Amino acid sequence: MSKKVLLLYGGFSAERDVSISSKNDISAALKSKGYSVVEHDLTDVRSFLQVLDEEKPNVVYNGLYGNWGEDGEIQGLLDMLQIPYTHSGVAASVLGMNKHLTKILAANLGVKVADGEYKTAREYFEKGTSVPYPYVIKPVSDGSSVGVFIVKNADDARKVSYPNKSVAVLIEKYVDGHELTAMCLNGKAHVVTELKAKNEFYDYNAKYTNGITCHVLPAQIPDEAVKTCLHYAEVMHKAVNCNTLSRCDFRYNETDGVVFLEINTNPGMTSLSLVPEQAKYIGIGYADLCAELVENATYRKIK
C-alpha cells in the first residue's frame, strides 16, 4: 500500500506565489513515484486540521516557503500532532530562517561572514548605520530576497523601505563578485552553481522569472573556492541540524574569498529552482529528490 502524502502549499507569507508555482511539479513527481497525493492550500489553520483528520496522511510534504512555512511554525504544529513532515524540524527551521543567528553560528564555526550590524528598521531609519557604503540591508527572517536593498550612496539609502518599522534587519558590507550557491543532500555537498543575473543581484524577480538569470553549473571559479563553498555548506547543514536538504548561498572574490550569506532549510522546488538542477547534475532526478524528502520525513516524538 502506497504512502498517502498531504502536499501542503500556499500559506501566509510573501512567498505564497512561489509555493503555489511549485505545487504542480511536486505533486506530479510524487504521483510518478507511486505515492497517493492530497493537495491542500494553507489559508486557514482550522481547515488544515480538519483535512489532516479526514485524510490521515502518512507524511506531510512541506511545500511552504517563508514565514509560517519554513521558520518553525508549521513544524511545531506537526510535531504536536505527531505527523511526519519533510525537510528540517523546529529548531533547524527557526535557526535557518534567522539570518542573524545563523551568521553568529557560522562565525563561531570558522565560516567567513560579512561585517555588519543588527537592528530594527526603525533604528536604521532614525540613527542610520555605522556600516560604510556600499552595504546590503535585508530582513532577518524573510526568504527569496524579499526586502533586500543594495545601498551604494545616500540616494540609495533614501529608497530603502520597510512598512513594518519593527522588523529586524541586517546591515552588512556589500561583497562584490561571484554569486554562488551549493546544495547539501544528506550531509554531502557536490557542486557549486554561479548565478549571473541580468538584475544587479539575484533578487526575487531573478529567482522566479525565466530568462533573467543564467545558471553556470558548475561554477567557473578556482578549485580552492569551490572546495570552500562545499565545505561551508556541509558545516552549516550539520550545525543547523538540517534534515535531508539545505542550500547555502555565498559571494566570492579574490580579495574577500568565499563569504557565507545564508542557509535555506527548505529550498525552492520550482522549475527554475537551483536544488533540482544541482540534483540532476549529480544524477538524481526531480521525482527521486521529492521521494527522498518523503522517505526521510520525521517529527519530534513525544516521549
Coordinates of N, CA, C and O in Angstrom, one line a residue, residues 91-244:
A91 N 13.8 23.4 15.5 CA 15.0 24.2 15.8 C 15.8 24.6 14.6 O 16.3 25.7 14.5
A92 N 16.0 23.6 13.7 CA 16.7 23.9 12.5 C 16.0 25.0 11.6 O 16.7 25.9 11.0
S93 N 14.7 24.9 11.6 CA 13.9 25.9 10.8 C 14.0 27.3 11.4 O 14.2 28.3 10.6
V94 N 13.9 27.4 12.7 CA 14.0 28.7 13.4 C 15.4 29.3 13.1 O 15.5 30.5 12.8
L95 N 16.4 28.5 13.3 CA 17.8 29.0 13.2 C 18.1 29.3 11.7 O 18.6 30.4 11.5
G96 N 17.7 28.5 10.8 CA 18.0 28.7 9.4 C 17.3 30.0 8.9 O 17.8 30.7 8.0
M97 N 16.1 30.2 9.4 CA 15.3 31.4 8.9 C 15.8 32.7 9.4 O 15.6 33.8 8.9
N98 N 16.5 32.6 10.6 CA 17.0 33.8 11.2 C 18.5 34.1 10.8 O 19.4 33.5 11.3
K99 N 18.6 35.0 9.9 CA 20.0 35.2 9.3 C 21.0 35.7 10.3 O 22.2 35.5 10.2
H100 N 20.5 36.4 11.3 CA 21.4 37.0 12.4 C 21.9 35.8 13.2 O 23.2 35.7 13.4
L101 N 21.1 34.9 13.7 CA 21.5 33.8 14.5 C 22.4 32.8 13.7 O 23.4 32.3 14.1
T102 N 22.0 32.6 12.4 CA 22.8 31.8 11.5 C 24.2 32.3 11.3 O 25.2 31.6 11.3
K103 N 24.3 33.7 11.2 CA 25.6 34.3 11.0 C 26.5 34.2 12.2 O 27.7 33.9 12.1
I104 N 25.9 34.3 13.4 CA 26.7 34.1 14.6 C 27.2 32.7 14.7 O 28.4 32.5 15.0
L105 N 26.4 31.7 14.4 CA 26.8 30.3 14.4 C 27.9 30.1 13.4 O 28.9 29.5 13.8
A106 N 27.7 30.6 12.2 CA 28.7 30.4 11.2 C 30.1 31.0 11.6 O 31.1 30.3 11.5
A107 N 30.1 32.2 12.1 CA 31.3 32.8 12.5 C 32.0 32.0 13.6 O 33.3 31.9 13.6
N108 N 31.3 31.5 14.6 CA 31.8 30.7 15.6 C 32.4 29.4 15.1 O 33.3 28.8 15.8
L109 N 32.0 28.9 13.9 CA 32.5 27.7 13.4 C 33.6 27.9 12.4 O 34.1 27.0 11.7
G110 N 34.0 29.2 12.2 CA 35.1 29.5 11.3 C 34.7 29.7 9.9 O 35.5 29.8 9.0
V111 N 33.4 29.8 9.7 CA 32.8 30.1 8.4 C 32.9 31.6 8.2 O 32.3 32.4 9.0
K112 N 33.5 32.1 7.1 CA 33.6 33.6 6.9 C 32.3 34.2 6.6 O 31.5 33.8 5.7
V113 N 32.0 35.3 7.3 CA 30.8 36.1 7.1 C 31.1 37.6 6.9 O 32.2 38.0 7.2
A114 N 30.2 38.3 6.4 CA 30.4 39.7 6.1 C 30.3 40.5 7.4 O 29.5 40.2 8.3
D115 N 31.1 41.6 7.5 CA 30.9 42.5 8.6 C 29.6 43.2 8.6 O 29.1 43.5 7.5
G116 N 29.0 43.6 9.7 CA 27.8 44.3 9.7 C 27.2 44.5 11.1 O 27.9 44.3 12.1
E117 N 25.9 44.9 11.1 CA 25.2 45.1 12.4 C 23.8 44.7 12.3 O 23.2 44.6 11.2
Y118 N 23.1 44.5 13.4 CA 21.8 44.0 13.6 C 21.0 45.1 14.3 O 21.4 45.5 15.4
K119 N 19.8 45.5 13.8 CA 18.9 46.4 14.4 C 17.6 46.4 13.8 O 17.3 45.6 12.9
T120 N 16.6 47.2 14.4 CA 15.3 47.2 13.8 C 15.3 48.2 12.6 O 16.2 49.1 12.5
A121 N 14.3 48.1 11.8 CA 14.2 49.1 10.7 C 14.1 50.5 11.2 O 14.6 51.5 10.7
R122 N 13.3 50.7 12.3 CA 13.1 52.0 12.9 C 14.4 52.6 13.4 O 14.7 53.7 13.1
E123 N 15.3 51.8 14.0 CA 16.6 52.2 14.4 C 17.5 52.6 13.2 O 18.2 53.6 13.3
Y124 N 17.3 51.9 12.2 CA 18.1 52.2 11.0 C 17.6 53.5 10.4 O 18.5 54.4 10.0
F125 N 16.3 53.7 10.3 CA 15.8 55.0 9.7 C 16.1 56.2 10.6 O 16.4 57.3 10.1
E126 N 16.1 56.0 11.9 CA 16.3 57.1 12.8 C 17.8 57.4 13.1 O 18.2 58.6 13.2
K127 N 18.6 56.4 13.1 CA 20.0 56.6 13.5 C 21.0 56.2 12.5 O 22.2 56.5 12.6
G128 N 20.5 55.6 11.4 CA 21.5 55.3 10.3 C 22.3 54.0 10.7 O 21.9 53.2 11.5
T129 N 23.4 53.9 10.1 CA 24.3 52.7 10.3 C 25.7 53.1 10.3 O 26.1 54.1 9.7
S130 N 26.5 52.3 11.0 CA 28.0 52.5 11.1 C 28.7 51.8 9.9 O 29.9 52.0 9.7
V131 N 27.9 51.0 9.2 CA 28.5 50.2 8.1 C 28.7 51.2 6.9 O 27.7 51.8 6.4
P132 N 29.9 51.3 6.4 CA 30.1 52.3 5.3 C 29.5 51.8 3.9 O 29.3 50.6 3.8
Y133 N 29.3 52.7 3.0 CA 28.9 52.3 1.7 C 30.0 51.5 1.0 O 31.2 51.8 1.2
P134 N 29.6 50.6 0.1 CA 28.3 50.1 -0.1 C 27.9 49.0 0.9 O 28.8 48.3 1.3
Y135 N 26.6 48.9 1.2 CA 26.2 47.9 2.1 C 24.9 47.3 1.6 O 24.2 47.8 0.7
V136 N 24.5 46.2 2.2 CA 23.3 45.5 1.9 C 22.4 45.5 3.2 O 22.9 45.2 4.3
I137 N 21.1 45.9 3.0 CA 20.2 45.8 4.2 C 19.1 44.8 3.8 O 18.6 44.8 2.7
K138 N 18.8 43.9 4.7 CA 17.8 42.8 4.5 C 17.1 42.4 5.7 O 17.7 42.5 6.8
P139 N 15.9 42.0 5.6 CA 15.2 41.5 6.8 C 15.9 40.2 7.4 O 16.4 39.4 6.6
V140 N 15.8 40.1 8.7 CA 16.5 39.0 9.3 C 15.8 37.7 9.0 O 16.4 36.6 8.8
S141 N 14.5 37.7 8.8 CA 13.7 36.5 8.7 C 12.7 36.5 7.5 O 11.6 36.1 7.6
D142 N 13.2 36.8 6.3 CA 12.4 36.6 5.1 C 13.3 35.9 4.1 O 14.5 35.9 4.2
G143 N 12.7 35.2 3.2 CA 13.4 34.5 2.1 C 13.1 35.0 0.8 O 12.5 36.1 0.6
S144 N 13.7 34.4 -0.3 CA 13.5 34.8 -1.7 C 14.0 36.2 -2.0 O 13.4 36.8 -2.8
S145 N 14.9 36.7 -1.2 CA 15.4 38.0 -1.3 C 14.4 39.1 -1.2 O 14.5 40.2 -1.8
V146 N 13.3 38.8 -0.5 CA 12.2 39.8 -0.2 C 12.8 40.9 0.7 O 13.4 40.6 1.7
G147 N 12.7 42.2 0.3 CA 13.1 43.3 1.1 C 14.6 43.5 1.2 O 15.1 44.1 2.1
V148 N 15.3 43.1 0.2 CA 16.8 43.3 0.2 C 17.1 44.5 -0.7 O 16.6 44.7 -1.8
F149 N 17.9 45.4 -0.1 CA 18.4 46.6 -0.8 C 19.9 46.7 -0.8 O 20.5 46.5 0.2
I150 N 20.4 47.0 -2.0 CA 21.9 47.3 -2.1 C 22.0 48.8 -2.0 O 21.4 49.5 -2.9
V151 N 22.7 49.3 -1.1 CA 22.8 50.7 -0.8 C 24.3 51.2 -1.1 O 25.2 50.9 -0.4
K152 N 24.5 51.9 -2.2 CA 25.8 52.4 -2.6 C 26.1 53.8 -2.2 O 27.2 54.3 -2.2
N153 N 25.0 54.6 -2.0 CA 25.1 56.0 -1.7 C 23.9 56.5 -0.9 O 23.0 55.8 -0.7
A154 N 23.9 57.8 -0.7 CA 22.8 58.4 0.1 C 21.4 58.3 -0.7 O 20.4 58.1 -0.1
D155 N 21.5 58.4 -2.0 CA 20.3 58.3 -2.8 C 19.7 56.9 -2.7 O 18.5 56.8 -2.5
D156 N 20.5 55.9 -2.7 CA 20.0 54.5 -2.5 C 19.4 54.3 -1.1 O 18.4 53.7 -0.9
A157 N 20.1 55.0 -0.1 CA 19.6 54.8 1.3 C 18.2 55.4 1.4 O 17.4 54.8 2.2
R158 N 17.9 56.4 0.7 CA 16.5 57.0 0.7 C 15.5 56.1 0.1 O 14.3 56.3 0.3
K159 N 15.9 55.2 -0.7 CA 14.9 54.3 -1.3 C 14.6 53.0 -0.5 O 13.7 52.3 -0.8
V160 N 15.3 52.8 0.6 CA 15.1 51.7 1.5 C 13.7 51.9 2.1 O 13.4 53.0 2.7
S161 N 12.9 50.9 2.1 CA 11.5 51.0 2.6 C 11.1 49.7 3.3 O 11.2 48.6 2.7
Y162 N 10.6 49.8 4.5 CA 10.0 48.7 5.3 C 8.7 49.3 5.9 O 8.8 50.1 6.9
P163 N 7.6 48.8 5.4 CA 6.3 49.3 6.0 C 6.2 49.0 7.5 O 5.7 49.8 8.3
N164 N 6.8 47.9 7.9 CA 6.8 47.5 9.4 C 8.1 47.9 9.9 O 9.1 47.3 9.7
K165 N 8.1 49.1 10.7 CA 9.3 49.6 11.2 C 9.9 48.8 12.3 O 11.1 49.0 12.7
S166 N 9.2 47.8 12.8 CA 9.7 47.0 13.9 C 10.4 45.8 13.4 O 11.0 45.0 14.2
V167 N 10.4 45.5 12.1 CA 11.1 44.4 11.5 C 12.6 44.5 11.8 O 13.2 45.5 11.7
A168 N 13.2 43.3 12.2 CA 14.6 43.2 12.4 C 15.4 43.1 11.1 O 14.9 42.4 10.2
V169 N 16.5 43.9 11.0 CA 17.2 43.9 9.7 C 18.7 43.7 10.0 O 19.2 44.0 11.1
L170 N 19.4 43.2 9.0 CA 20.8 43.1 9.0 C 21.4 44.1 8.0 O 20.9 44.2 6.9
I171 N 22.4 44.8 8.4 CA 23.1 45.7 7.5 C 24.5 45.2 7.4 O 25.2 45.1 8.4
E172 N 24.9 44.8 6.2 CA 26.2 44.1 6.0 C 27.0 44.8 4.9 O 26.4 45.3 3.9
K173 N 28.3 44.7 5.0 CA 29.2 45.1 4.0 C 28.8 44.4 2.7 O 28.6 43.2 2.7
Y174 N 28.7 45.1 1.6 CA 28.4 44.5 0.3 C 29.6 43.8 -0.3 O 30.7 44.5 -0.4
V175 N 29.5 42.6 -0.5 CA 30.6 41.8 -1.0 C 30.4 41.6 -2.5 O 29.5 40.9 -3.0
D176 N 31.2 42.3 -3.3 CA 31.1 42.2 -4.8 C 31.6 40.9 -5.3 O 32.4 40.2 -4.5
G177 N 31.3 40.5 -6.5 CA 31.9 39.3 -7.1 C 30.9 38.3 -7.5 O 29.8 38.6 -7.8
H178 N 31.4 37.0 -7.5 CA 30.6 35.9 -7.9 C 29.5 35.6 -6.9 O 29.7 35.5 -5.7
E179 N 28.3 35.4 -7.4 CA 27.1 34.9 -6.6 C 27.0 33.4 -6.7 O 26.8 32.9 -7.8
L180 N 27.1 32.7 -5.6 CA 27.3 31.2 -5.7 C 26.3 30.5 -4.7 O 25.8 31.1 -3.8
T181 N 26.0 29.3 -5.1 CA 25.1 28.5 -4.2 C 25.5 27.0 -4.3 O 26.0 26.6 -5.3
A182 N 25.3 26.3 -3.2 CA 25.6 24.9 -3.1 C 24.5 24.1 -2.3 O 24.2 24.5 -1.2
M183 N 24.0 23.1 -2.9 CA 23.0 22.2 -2.2 C 23.8 21.2 -1.4 O 24.8 20.7 -1.8
C184 N 23.2 20.9 -0.2 CA 23.7 19.8 0.6 C 22.6 18.8 0.7 O 21.5 19.1 1.2
L185 N 22.8 17.6 0.3 CA 21.9 16.5 0.4 C 22.4 15.4 1.3 O 23.4 14.8 1.0
N186 N 21.6 15.2 2.4 CA 22.0 14.2 3.4 C 23.4 14.4 3.8 O 24.2 13.4 4.0
G187 N 23.8 15.6 4.1 CA 25.1 16.0 4.6 C 26.2 16.1 3.7 O 27.3 16.5 4.1
K188 N 26.0 15.9 2.4 CA 27.1 16.0 1.4 C 26.7 17.0 0.3 O 25.7 17.0 -0.3
A189 N 27.7 17.9 0.1 CA 27.6 18.9 -1.0 C 28.5 18.5 -2.1 O 29.6 18.0 -1.9
H190 N 28.0 18.6 -3.4 CA 28.6 18.1 -4.5 C 29.1 19.1 -5.5 O 30.1 18.9 -6.2
V191 N 28.4 20.2 -5.7 CA 28.7 21.1 -6.8 C 28.2 22.5 -6.5 O 27.4 22.7 -5.6
V192 N 28.9 23.5 -7.1 CA 28.6 24.9 -6.9 C 28.0 25.5 -8.2 O 28.6 25.2 -9.3
T193 N 27.0 26.3 -8.1 CA 26.4 27.0 -9.2 C 26.7 28.5 -9.1 O 26.6 29.0 -7.9
E194 N 27.1 29.1 -10.2 CA 27.2 30.6 -10.1 C 25.9 31.2 -10.8 O 25.4 30.7 -11.8
L195 N 25.4 32.2 -10.2 CA 24.2 32.9 -10.6 C 24.6 34.2 -11.3 O 25.1 35.1 -10.6
K196 N 24.3 34.3 -12.6 CA 24.6 35.6 -13.3 C 23.3 36.2 -13.7 O 22.7 35.8 -14.7
A197 N 22.8 37.1 -12.8 CA 21.5 37.8 -13.1 C 21.7 39.0 -13.9 O 22.6 39.8 -13.8
K198 N 20.7 39.2 -14.8 CA 20.6 40.5 -15.5 C 20.3 41.7 -14.6 O 20.7 42.8 -14.9
N199 N 19.6 41.4 -13.5 CA 19.4 42.4 -12.5 C 20.7 42.6 -11.7 O 21.7 41.9 -11.9
E200 N 20.8 43.6 -10.8 CA 22.0 43.8 -10.1 C 22.4 42.7 -9.2 O 23.6 42.4 -9.0
F201 N 21.4 42.0 -8.7 CA 21.7 40.8 -7.9 C 20.6 39.8 -8.0 O 19.6 40.1 -8.7
Y202 N 20.8 38.6 -7.4 CA 19.8 37.5 -7.6 C 18.6 37.8 -6.7 O 18.4 37.2 -5.6
D203 N 17.7 38.7 -7.1 CA 16.6 39.1 -6.3 C 15.4 38.3 -6.6 O 15.5 37.3 -7.3
Y204 N 14.2 38.7 -6.1 CA 13.0 37.9 -6.2 C 12.7 37.6 -7.7 O 12.4 36.5 -8.1
N205 N 12.7 38.7 -8.5 CA 12.4 38.6 -9.9 C 13.4 37.7 -10.7 O 13.0 36.9 -11.5
A206 N 14.7 37.8 -10.3 CA 15.7 37.0 -10.9 C 15.5 35.5 -10.6 O 15.8 34.6 -11.4
K207 N 15.0 35.2 -9.4 CA 14.8 33.8 -9.0 C 13.7 33.2 -9.7 O 13.7 32.0 -10.0
Y208 N 12.6 33.9 -10.0 CA 11.4 33.3 -10.4 C 10.9 33.7 -11.8 O 9.8 33.4 -12.2
T209 N 11.7 34.5 -12.6 CA 11.3 34.9 -13.9 C 12.3 34.2 -14.9 O 13.5 34.5 -14.8
N210 N 11.7 33.5 -15.8 CA 12.6 32.7 -16.7 C 13.3 33.7 -17.6 O 12.8 34.6 -18.2
G211 N 14.6 33.4 -17.8 CA 15.5 34.1 -18.7 C 16.2 35.3 -18.1 O 17.1 35.8 -18.7
I212 N 15.9 35.6 -16.8 CA 16.6 36.8 -16.2 C 18.0 36.3 -15.6 O 18.9 37.1 -15.6
T213 N 18.1 35.1 -15.2 CA 19.3 34.6 -14.6 C 19.9 33.5 -15.3 O 19.2 32.5 -15.7
C214 N 21.2 33.5 -15.5 CA 22.0 32.4 -16.1 C 22.6 31.6 -15.0 O 23.3 32.1 -14.1
H215 N 22.3 30.3 -15.0 CA 22.9 29.4 -14.0 C 24.2 28.7 -14.7 O 24.0 28.0 -15.6
V216 N 25.3 29.0 -14.1 CA 26.6 28.4 -14.6 C 26.9 27.2 -13.7 O 27.2 27.4 -12.5
L217 N 26.7 26.0 -14.3 CA 26.9 24.8 -13.5 C 27.8 23.8 -14.2 O 27.4 23.4 -15.3
P218 N 28.9 23.5 -13.6 CA 29.5 24.0 -12.4 C 30.0 25.4 -12.5 O 30.4 25.8 -13.6
A219 N 30.1 26.1 -11.4 CA 30.7 27.5 -11.4 C 32.1 27.5 -11.9 O 32.9 26.6 -11.5
Q220 N 32.4 28.5 -12.7 CA 33.8 28.7 -13.2 C 34.6 29.6 -12.3 O 34.9 30.7 -12.6
I221 N 35.0 29.0 -11.2 CA 35.8 29.7 -10.2 C 36.9 28.8 -9.8 O 36.9 27.6 -10.1
P222 N 38.0 29.3 -9.1 CA 39.1 28.5 -8.7 C 38.7 27.3 -7.9 O 37.7 27.4 -7.1
D223 N 39.4 26.2 -8.0 CA 39.1 25.0 -7.3 C 39.1 25.2 -5.8 O 38.2 24.6 -5.1
E224 N 40.0 26.0 -5.3 CA 40.0 26.2 -3.9 C 38.7 26.9 -3.4 O 38.2 26.6 -2.3
A225 N 38.2 27.8 -4.2 CA 36.9 28.5 -3.8 C 35.8 27.5 -3.8 O 34.9 27.5 -3.0
V226 N 35.8 26.6 -4.8 CA 34.7 25.5 -4.9 C 34.8 24.7 -3.6 O 33.8 24.4 -3.0
K227 N 36.0 24.2 -3.3 CA 36.2 23.4 -2.1 C 35.7 24.1 -0.8 O 35.0 23.5 0.1
T228 N 35.9 25.4 -0.7 CA 35.5 26.2 0.4 C 34.0 26.3 0.5 O 33.4 26.1 1.6
C229 N 33.3 26.5 -0.7 CA 31.9 26.6 -0.7 C 31.3 25.2 -0.2 O 30.3 25.2 0.6
L230 N 31.8 24.1 -0.8 CA 31.3 22.8 -0.4 C 31.5 22.5 1.1 O 30.6 22.0 1.7
H231 N 32.6 22.9 1.6 CA 32.9 22.7 3.0 C 32.0 23.5 3.9 O 31.4 23.0 4.8
Y232 N 31.9 24.8 3.5 CA 31.0 25.6 4.3 C 29.5 25.1 4.3 O 28.8 25.1 5.3
A233 N 29.1 24.6 3.1 CA 27.7 24.1 3.0 C 27.5 22.9 3.9 O 26.5 22.8 4.6
E234 N 28.5 22.0 4.0 CA 28.4 20.8 4.8 C 28.5 21.2 6.3 O 27.7 20.6 7.1
V235 N 29.3 22.1 6.6 CA 29.5 22.6 8.0 C 28.2 23.2 8.5 O 27.7 22.8 9.6
M236 N 27.5 24.0 7.7 CA 26.3 24.7 8.1 C 25.1 23.7 8.1 O 24.3 23.8 9.0
H237 N 25.1 22.8 7.2 CA 24.0 21.8 7.2 C 24.0 21.0 8.5 O 23.0 20.8 9.1
K238 N 25.2 20.6 8.9 CA 25.3 19.8 10.1 C 25.1 20.6 11.3 O 24.4 20.2 12.3
A239 N 25.6 21.9 11.4 CA 25.5 22.7 12.6 C 24.1 23.1 12.8 O 23.6 23.1 14.0
V240 N 23.3 23.4 11.8 CA 21.9 23.8 11.9 C 21.0 22.6 12.2 O 19.9 22.7 12.7
N241 N 21.6 21.4 11.8 CA 20.9 20.1 12.0 C 19.7 20.0 11.0 O 18.6 19.6 11.4
C242 N 20.1 20.2 9.8 CA 19.0 20.1 8.7 C 18.7 18.6 8.4 O 19.6 17.8 8.6
N243 N 17.5 18.4 8.0 CA 17.0 17.1 7.6 C 17.0 17.0 6.1 O 16.2 17.7 5.5
T244 N 17.8 16.1 5.5 CA 17.8 15.8 4.1 C 18.4 16.8 3.2 O 19.4 16.6 2.6

